[in-house]
């Protein structure tokens, strides 16, 4: 039996078990103005969508047939599933597969057309299937921040070796930046649609968590078999390194990105299940998320995620909660100091025992120095700078493990400024508006959204995300767009 067929069978078995877990874990979650069984109905729709999509990827054995079938699937689902539930559907489909990047060969003298990927196929299909008005509407400052971020990146991409290459990348990055953002803005209009987006995200992350734990324990990344099954000519699926005798947990996302995304799922599931009675299913869901996080062996996201999670629960008690959090941390530090182990603990928490930290620190120093040479518009070939030669790793590459540095080096601080506004300043303003209101429910949903975005914003300081074919960057831009629904609560 071919390896990808074995992987497909395993994935379906894991998906079915995780769906059963989801049914129990989401049993008491309710959506305002909808019946008690609405969440269960939407969960069934998401599960069927995931099964069909996974079947398309693993059974077609041809990239072009897969693209055509998945495109048709998305068009059909957008007609059948209510608009308020389609934001969750987008996340289920986006995270349901790896990037699946493939260069489409050209004809009539053209060497290639463009580089296709799963996020690109999904975004184009969502846009073309839209029937309720225009998607690309500019009504708020953040809309312009996102568009100007893309515009600067797009214009600077024309510096590529050839103009046609530049145009190809402009098309790709438009689908990477603008399309997911405006899709989310169009769909997330109120609290119900935002909660359904939360539900879709937690649902697919639960399935990915099950697959990730299996992959780590069995030393088999089940999605890796799609490389040969679809004849991909790009390294779009991550087979990650081993740590402590285990394969680092990764599925459709790399290990670090999976750890970030899993902490986000814990935050959103904590919000969705707030006030519901504790059950075995609920505990099992949290356990599976945390087990996945542990098996990624990504200590940076561990520390950041736990810190943001503590902040989320502290904020639930208002200013008192924050004061208790600070007092608790201070008391813990004093206890460590009296015990004489504060220094070693701080070294461990700051990962001083890890060579990765030295590399990241050196990268930051060299990167900032290079940014100062081309501060406004960066340079696309920054890796060719002499200073970066000292950062070449064993794989023969310079790994820019910092998304902010990645953007600033290639496109300058102006583009970075627009990105930071959309990713950090915009969620902060949403939370501040909600905090000033007297609506408790609005405050809760804004707090969950803010902490989720904060976790992403801090974590991507430790990993590169702004890549062609990336699944994670469209995920970021989609969540920026979800802020419109939180703000319009």
PDB file of C-alpha atoms in Angstrom, residues 264-477:
ATOM      1  CA  UNK A 264      -4.028  30.367  20.876  1.00  0.00           C
ATOM      2  CA  UNK A 265      -6.461  27.462  20.825  1.00  0.00           C
ATOM      3  CA  UNK A 266      -6.174  27.110  24.627  1.00  0.00           C
ATOM      4  CA  UNK A 267      -7.026  30.807  25.052  1.00  0.00           C
ATOM      5  CA  UNK A 268     -10.020  30.669  22.713  1.00  0.00           C
ATOM      6  CA  UNK A 269     -11.342  27.385  24.114  1.00  0.00           C
ATOM      7  CA  UNK A 270     -11.034  28.823  27.626  1.00  0.00           C
ATOM      8  CA  UNK A 271     -13.220  31.710  26.495  1.00  0.00           C
ATOM      9  CA  UNK A 272     -15.761  29.504  24.689  1.00  0.00           C
ATOM     10  CA  UNK A 273     -16.098  27.037  27.592  1.00  0.00           C
ATOM     11  CA  UNK A 274     -16.203  29.699  30.307  1.00  0.00           C
ATOM     12  CA  UNK A 275     -19.072  29.024  32.685  1.00  0.00           C
ATOM     13  CA  UNK A 276     -19.717  25.503  31.380  1.00  0.00           C
ATOM     14  CA  UNK A 277     -19.543  22.534  33.714  1.00  0.00           C
ATOM     15  CA  UNK A 278     -16.220  20.712  33.799  1.00  0.00           C
ATOM     16  CA  UNK A 279     -16.302  17.344  32.065  1.00  0.00           C
ATOM     17  CA  UNK A 280     -13.930  14.581  31.019  1.00  0.00           C
ATOM     18  CA  UNK A 281     -14.160  15.778  27.393  1.00  0.00           C
ATOM     19  CA  UNK A 282     -13.250  19.328  28.367  1.00  0.00           C
ATOM     20  CA  UNK A 283     -10.242  18.175  30.396  1.00  0.00           C
ATOM     21  CA  UNK A 284      -9.162  15.842  27.588  1.00  0.00           C
ATOM     22  CA  UNK A 285      -9.260  18.694  25.054  1.00  0.00           C
ATOM     23  CA  UNK A 286      -7.037  20.902  27.219  1.00  0.00           C
ATOM     24  CA  UNK A 287      -4.710  17.969  27.904  1.00  0.00           C
ATOM     25  CA  UNK A 288      -4.349  17.247  24.178  1.00  0.00           C
ATOM     26  CA  UNK A 289      -3.513  20.893  23.413  1.00  0.00           C
ATOM     27  CA  UNK A 290      -0.894  21.062  26.166  1.00  0.00           C
ATOM     28  CA  UNK A 291       0.611  17.683  25.186  1.00  0.00           C
ATOM     29  CA  UNK A 292       0.986  18.985  21.626  1.00  0.00           C
ATOM     30  CA  UNK A 293       2.680  22.136  22.918  1.00  0.00           C
ATOM     31  CA  UNK A 294       5.132  20.059  24.981  1.00  0.00           C
ATOM     32  CA  UNK A 295       5.971  17.775  22.045  1.00  0.00           C
ATOM     33  CA  UNK A 296       6.887  20.712  19.811  1.00  0.00           C
ATOM     34  CA  UNK A 297       9.949  21.179  22.061  1.00  0.00           C
ATOM     35  CA  UNK A 298       9.785  24.935  21.406  1.00  0.00           C
ATOM     36  CA  UNK A 299      10.809  26.617  24.636  1.00  0.00           C
ATOM     37  CA  UNK A 300      10.399  30.161  23.336  1.00  0.00           C
ATOM     38  CA  UNK A 301       6.680  29.679  22.551  1.00  0.00           C
ATOM     39  CA  UNK A 302       6.318  27.709  25.821  1.00  0.00           C
ATOM     40  CA  UNK A 303       7.389  30.701  27.894  1.00  0.00           C
ATOM     41  CA  UNK A 304       5.528  33.264  25.808  1.00  0.00           C
ATOM     42  CA  UNK A 305       2.344  31.200  25.673  1.00  0.00           C
ATOM     43  CA  UNK A 306       2.300  30.465  29.395  1.00  0.00           C
ATOM     44  CA  UNK A 307       2.924  34.140  30.151  1.00  0.00           C
ATOM     45  CA  UNK A 308       0.074  35.291  27.897  1.00  0.00           C
ATOM     46  CA  UNK A 309      -2.204  32.578  29.286  1.00  0.00           C
ATOM     47  CA  UNK A 310      -1.489  33.766  32.841  1.00  0.00           C
ATOM     48  CA  UNK A 311      -2.194  37.334  31.708  1.00  0.00           C
ATOM     49  CA  UNK A 312      -5.506  36.248  30.146  1.00  0.00           C
ATOM     50  CA  UNK A 313      -6.781  34.703  33.385  1.00  0.00           C
ATOM     51  CA  UNK A 314      -5.438  37.595  35.456  1.00  0.00           C
ATOM     52  CA  UNK A 315      -7.274  40.114  33.257  1.00  0.00           C
ATOM     53  CA  UNK A 316     -10.514  38.281  34.016  1.00  0.00           C
ATOM     54  CA  UNK A 317     -10.314  39.799  37.499  1.00  0.00           C
ATOM     55  CA  UNK A 318      -9.554  43.291  36.249  1.00  0.00           C
ATOM     56  CA  UNK A 319      -6.853  45.409  37.851  1.00  0.00           C
ATOM     57  CA  UNK A 320      -6.853  43.188  40.951  1.00  0.00           C
ATOM     58  CA  UNK A 321      -5.935  40.191  38.844  1.00  0.00           C
ATOM     59  CA  UNK A 322      -2.982  42.006  37.297  1.00  0.00           C
ATOM     60  CA  UNK A 323      -1.798  43.110  40.742  1.00  0.00           C
ATOM     61  CA  UNK A 324      -2.067  39.522  42.024  1.00  0.00           C
ATOM     62  CA  UNK A 325      -0.098  38.306  38.999  1.00  0.00           C
ATOM     63  CA  UNK A 326       2.726  40.788  39.621  1.00  0.00           C
ATOM     64  CA  UNK A 327       2.791  40.001  43.351  1.00  0.00           C
ATOM     65  CA  UNK A 328       2.838  36.272  42.633  1.00  0.00           C
ATOM     66  CA  UNK A 329       5.752  36.604  40.199  1.00  0.00           C
ATOM     67  CA  UNK A 330       7.669  38.797  42.666  1.00  0.00           C
ATOM     68  CA  UNK A 331       7.084  36.315  45.515  1.00  0.00           C
ATOM     69  CA  UNK A 332       8.198  33.419  43.312  1.00  0.00           C
ATOM     70  CA  UNK A 333      11.376  35.321  42.333  1.00  0.00           C
ATOM     71  CA  UNK A 334      12.128  36.050  46.007  1.00  0.00           C
ATOM     72  CA  UNK A 335      11.675  32.383  46.886  1.00  0.00           C
ATOM     73  CA  UNK A 336      14.107  31.364  44.141  1.00  0.00           C
ATOM     74  CA  UNK A 337      16.566  34.031  45.265  1.00  0.00           C
ATOM     75  CA  UNK A 338      16.495  32.841  48.881  1.00  0.00           C
ATOM     76  CA  UNK A 339      16.985  29.261  47.650  1.00  0.00           C
ATOM     77  CA  UNK A 340      20.041  30.357  45.672  1.00  0.00           C
ATOM     78  CA  UNK A 341      18.776  29.059  42.333  1.00  0.00           C
ATOM     79  CA  UNK A 342      17.441  32.276  40.811  1.00  0.00           C
ATOM     80  CA  UNK A 343      20.435  32.689  38.501  1.00  0.00           C
ATOM     81  CA  UNK A 344      20.243  29.183  37.035  1.00  0.00           C
ATOM     82  CA  UNK A 345      16.457  29.380  36.657  1.00  0.00           C
ATOM     83  CA  UNK A 346      16.703  32.732  34.849  1.00  0.00           C
ATOM     84  CA  UNK A 347      19.357  31.283  32.538  1.00  0.00           C
ATOM     85  CA  UNK A 348      17.031  28.397  31.758  1.00  0.00           C
ATOM     86  CA  UNK A 349      14.016  30.631  31.196  1.00  0.00           C
ATOM     87  CA  UNK A 350      16.012  32.901  28.900  1.00  0.00           C
ATOM     88  CA  UNK A 351      17.300  29.768  27.142  1.00  0.00           C
ATOM     89  CA  UNK A 352      20.928  30.728  27.789  1.00  0.00           C
ATOM     90  CA  UNK A 353      21.806  27.053  27.668  1.00  0.00           C
ATOM     91  CA  UNK A 354      20.672  26.885  24.065  1.00  0.00           C
ATOM     92  CA  UNK A 355      22.823  27.648  21.026  1.00  0.00           C
ATOM     93  CA  UNK A 356      19.653  28.840  19.279  1.00  0.00           C
ATOM     94  CA  UNK A 357      19.578  31.891  21.546  1.00  0.00           C
ATOM     95  CA  UNK A 358      23.142  32.864  20.653  1.00  0.00           C
ATOM     96  CA  UNK A 359      22.230  32.532  16.976  1.00  0.00           C
ATOM     97  CA  UNK A 360      19.091  34.652  17.387  1.00  0.00           C
ATOM     98  CA  UNK A 361      20.968  37.312  19.337  1.00  0.00           C
ATOM     99  CA  UNK A 362      23.696  37.480  16.697  1.00  0.00           C
ATOM    100  CA  UNK A 363      21.030  37.558  13.973  1.00  0.00           C
ATOM    101  CA  UNK A 364      19.301  40.490  15.669  1.00  0.00           C
ATOM    102  CA  UNK A 365      22.548  42.452  15.982  1.00  0.00           C
ATOM    103  CA  UNK A 366      23.547  41.850  12.366  1.00  0.00           C
ATOM    104  CA  UNK A 367      19.990  42.419  11.134  1.00  0.00           C
ATOM    105  CA  UNK A 368      19.581  45.782  12.866  1.00  0.00           C
ATOM    106  CA  UNK A 369      22.949  46.883  11.526  1.00  0.00           C
ATOM    107  CA  UNK A 370      21.889  45.989   7.971  1.00  0.00           C
ATOM    108  CA  UNK A 371      18.483  47.652   8.390  1.00  0.00           C
ATOM    109  CA  UNK A 372      20.196  50.915   9.295  1.00  0.00           C
ATOM    110  CA  UNK A 373      21.989  50.839   5.917  1.00  0.00           C
ATOM    111  CA  UNK A 374      18.690  50.608   3.996  1.00  0.00           C
ATOM    112  CA  UNK A 375      16.125  51.774   6.577  1.00  0.00           C
ATOM    113  CA  UNK A 376      13.192  52.871   4.455  1.00  0.00           C
ATOM    114  CA  UNK A 377      12.862  50.259   1.721  1.00  0.00           C
ATOM    115  CA  UNK A 378      15.293  47.471   2.662  1.00  0.00           C
ATOM    116  CA  UNK A 379      16.911  45.216   0.071  1.00  0.00           C
ATOM    117  CA  UNK A 380      15.652  41.890  -1.283  1.00  0.00           C
ATOM    118  CA  UNK A 381      19.138  40.395  -1.492  1.00  0.00           C
ATOM    119  CA  UNK A 382      20.067  41.196   2.118  1.00  0.00           C
ATOM    120  CA  UNK A 383      21.343  37.635   2.631  1.00  0.00           C
ATOM    121  CA  UNK A 384      24.196  38.419   0.240  1.00  0.00           C
ATOM    122  CA  UNK A 385      25.584  41.045   2.633  1.00  0.00           C
ATOM    123  CA  UNK A 386      29.007  40.127   4.000  1.00  0.00           C
ATOM    124  CA  UNK A 387      27.801  40.380   7.606  1.00  0.00           C
ATOM    125  CA  UNK A 388      25.271  37.588   7.021  1.00  0.00           C
ATOM    126  CA  UNK A 389      27.949  35.128   5.906  1.00  0.00           C
ATOM    127  CA  UNK A 390      28.748  34.538   9.586  1.00  0.00           C
ATOM    128  CA  UNK A 391      25.147  33.370  10.116  1.00  0.00           C
ATOM    129  CA  UNK A 392      25.197  30.524   7.597  1.00  0.00           C
ATOM    130  CA  UNK A 393      24.087  27.343   9.355  1.00  0.00           C
ATOM    131  CA  UNK A 394      24.905  23.694   8.726  1.00  0.00           C
ATOM    132  CA  UNK A 395      22.160  23.527   6.087  1.00  0.00           C
ATOM    133  CA  UNK A 396      24.004  26.227   4.128  1.00  0.00           C
ATOM    134  CA  UNK A 397      21.324  28.880   4.728  1.00  0.00           C
ATOM    135  CA  UNK A 398      20.821  32.011   6.771  1.00  0.00           C
ATOM    136  CA  UNK A 399      17.648  31.331   8.748  1.00  0.00           C
ATOM    137  CA  UNK A 400      15.889  34.633   9.569  1.00  0.00           C
ATOM    138  CA  UNK A 401      14.054  33.359  12.646  1.00  0.00           C
ATOM    139  CA  UNK A 402      12.314  36.670  13.331  1.00  0.00           C
ATOM    140  CA  UNK A 403       9.303  37.770  11.289  1.00  0.00           C
ATOM    141  CA  UNK A 404       9.731  41.466  12.104  1.00  0.00           C
ATOM    142  CA  UNK A 405      13.392  41.364  11.093  1.00  0.00           C
ATOM    143  CA  UNK A 406      12.448  39.426   7.979  1.00  0.00           C
ATOM    144  CA  UNK A 407      10.057  42.185   6.846  1.00  0.00           C
ATOM    145  CA  UNK A 408      12.303  45.101   7.784  1.00  0.00           C
ATOM    146  CA  UNK A 409      15.392  43.683   6.059  1.00  0.00           C
ATOM    147  CA  UNK A 410      13.622  43.043   2.761  1.00  0.00           C
ATOM    148  CA  UNK A 411      11.085  45.891   2.661  1.00  0.00           C
ATOM    149  CA  UNK A 412      12.172  48.485   5.225  1.00  0.00           C
ATOM    150  CA  UNK A 413      10.806  49.983   8.427  1.00  0.00           C
ATOM    151  CA  UNK A 414       7.861  51.722   6.730  1.00  0.00           C
ATOM    152  CA  UNK A 415       6.360  48.381   5.677  1.00  0.00           C
ATOM    153  CA  UNK A 416       7.166  47.006   9.126  1.00  0.00           C
ATOM    154  CA  UNK A 417       5.352  49.961  10.717  1.00  0.00           C
ATOM    155  CA  UNK A 418       2.130  49.231   8.835  1.00  0.00           C
ATOM    156  CA  UNK A 419       2.378  45.550   9.762  1.00  0.00           C
ATOM    157  CA  UNK A 420       2.930  46.342  13.449  1.00  0.00           C
ATOM    158  CA  UNK A 421      -0.031  48.712  13.416  1.00  0.00           C
ATOM    159  CA  UNK A 422      -2.324  46.003  12.048  1.00  0.00           C
ATOM    160  CA  UNK A 423      -0.999  43.210  14.259  1.00  0.00           C
ATOM    161  CA  UNK A 424      -0.437  45.014  17.573  1.00  0.00           C
ATOM    162  CA  UNK A 425      -1.866  48.546  17.705  1.00  0.00           C
ATOM    163  CA  UNK A 426      -5.242  47.581  16.194  1.00  0.00           C
ATOM    164  CA  UNK A 427      -6.002  44.752  18.712  1.00  0.00           C
ATOM    165  CA  UNK A 428      -4.925  47.010  21.596  1.00  0.00           C
ATOM    166  CA  UNK A 429      -7.339  49.730  20.462  1.00  0.00           C
ATOM    167  CA  UNK A 430     -10.145  47.160  20.181  1.00  0.00           C
ATOM    168  CA  UNK A 431      -9.530  45.938  23.713  1.00  0.00           C
ATOM    169  CA  UNK A 432      -9.334  49.465  25.134  1.00  0.00           C
ATOM    170  CA  UNK A 433     -12.685  50.379  23.574  1.00  0.00           C
ATOM    171  CA  UNK A 434     -14.264  47.231  24.978  1.00  0.00           C
ATOM    172  CA  UNK A 435     -12.731  47.834  28.418  1.00  0.00           C
ATOM    173  CA  UNK A 436     -14.320  51.301  28.550  1.00  0.00           C
ATOM    174  CA  UNK A 437     -17.750  49.880  27.759  1.00  0.00           C
ATOM    175  CA  UNK A 438     -20.083  48.454  30.391  1.00  0.00           C
ATOM    176  CA  UNK A 439     -20.849  45.365  28.316  1.00  0.00           C
ATOM    177  CA  UNK A 440     -19.291  42.421  30.143  1.00  0.00           C
ATOM    178  CA  UNK A 441     -19.662  40.023  27.206  1.00  0.00           C
ATOM    179  CA  UNK A 442     -17.935  42.459  24.873  1.00  0.00           C
ATOM    180  CA  UNK A 443     -15.081  42.783  27.344  1.00  0.00           C
ATOM    181  CA  UNK A 444     -14.656  39.014  27.531  1.00  0.00           C
ATOM    182  CA  UNK A 445     -14.541  38.457  23.778  1.00  0.00           C
ATOM    183  CA  UNK A 446     -12.191  41.435  23.313  1.00  0.00           C
ATOM    184  CA  UNK A 447      -9.890  40.090  26.043  1.00  0.00           C
ATOM    185  CA  UNK A 448      -9.714  36.667  24.375  1.00  0.00           C
ATOM    186  CA  UNK A 449      -9.007  38.263  21.000  1.00  0.00           C
ATOM    187  CA  UNK A 450      -6.378  40.620  22.411  1.00  0.00           C
ATOM    188  CA  UNK A 451      -4.500  37.854  24.256  1.00  0.00           C
ATOM    189  CA  UNK A 452      -4.644  35.612  21.201  1.00  0.00           C
ATOM    190  CA  UNK A 453      -3.124  38.345  19.024  1.00  0.00           C
ATOM    191  CA  UNK A 454      -0.577  39.202  21.723  1.00  0.00           C
ATOM    192  CA  UNK A 455       0.591  35.593  21.806  1.00  0.00           C
ATOM    193  CA  UNK A 456       1.119  35.652  18.035  1.00  0.00           C
ATOM    194  CA  UNK A 457       2.734  39.107  18.035  1.00  0.00           C
ATOM    195  CA  UNK A 458       5.351  38.171  20.633  1.00  0.00           C
ATOM    196  CA  UNK A 459       5.980  34.648  19.373  1.00  0.00           C
ATOM    197  CA  UNK A 460       6.763  35.570  15.768  1.00  0.00           C
ATOM    198  CA  UNK A 461       9.780  37.442  17.135  1.00  0.00           C
ATOM    199  CA  UNK A 462      11.300  33.929  17.358  1.00  0.00           C
ATOM    200  CA  UNK A 463      10.352  32.455  13.951  1.00  0.00           C
ATOM    201  CA  UNK A 464      10.115  33.446  10.294  1.00  0.00           C
ATOM    202  CA  UNK A 465       6.562  33.522   8.943  1.00  0.00           C
ATOM    203  CA  UNK A 466       6.507  35.895   5.968  1.00  0.00           C
ATOM    204  CA  UNK A 467       7.198  33.296   3.291  1.00  0.00           C
ATOM    205  CA  UNK A 468       5.755  32.440  -0.118  1.00  0.00           C
ATOM    206  CA  UNK A 469       3.196  29.672   0.343  1.00  0.00           C
ATOM    207  CA  UNK A 470       3.107  30.192   4.107  1.00  0.00           C
ATOM    208  CA  UNK A 471       0.010  28.887   5.885  1.00  0.00           C
ATOM    209  CA  UNK A 472       0.784  30.812   9.060  1.00  0.00           C
ATOM    210  CA  UNK A 473       0.985  34.332   7.610  1.00  0.00           C
ATOM    211  CA  UNK A 474      -2.499  34.192   5.983  1.00  0.00           C
ATOM    212  CA  UNK A 475      -3.669  32.929   9.387  1.00  0.00           C
ATOM    213  CA  UNK A 476      -2.202  36.063  11.013  1.00  0.00           C
ATOM    214  CA  UNK A 477      -3.807  38.413   8.487  1.00  0.00           C
TER     215      UNK A 477
END
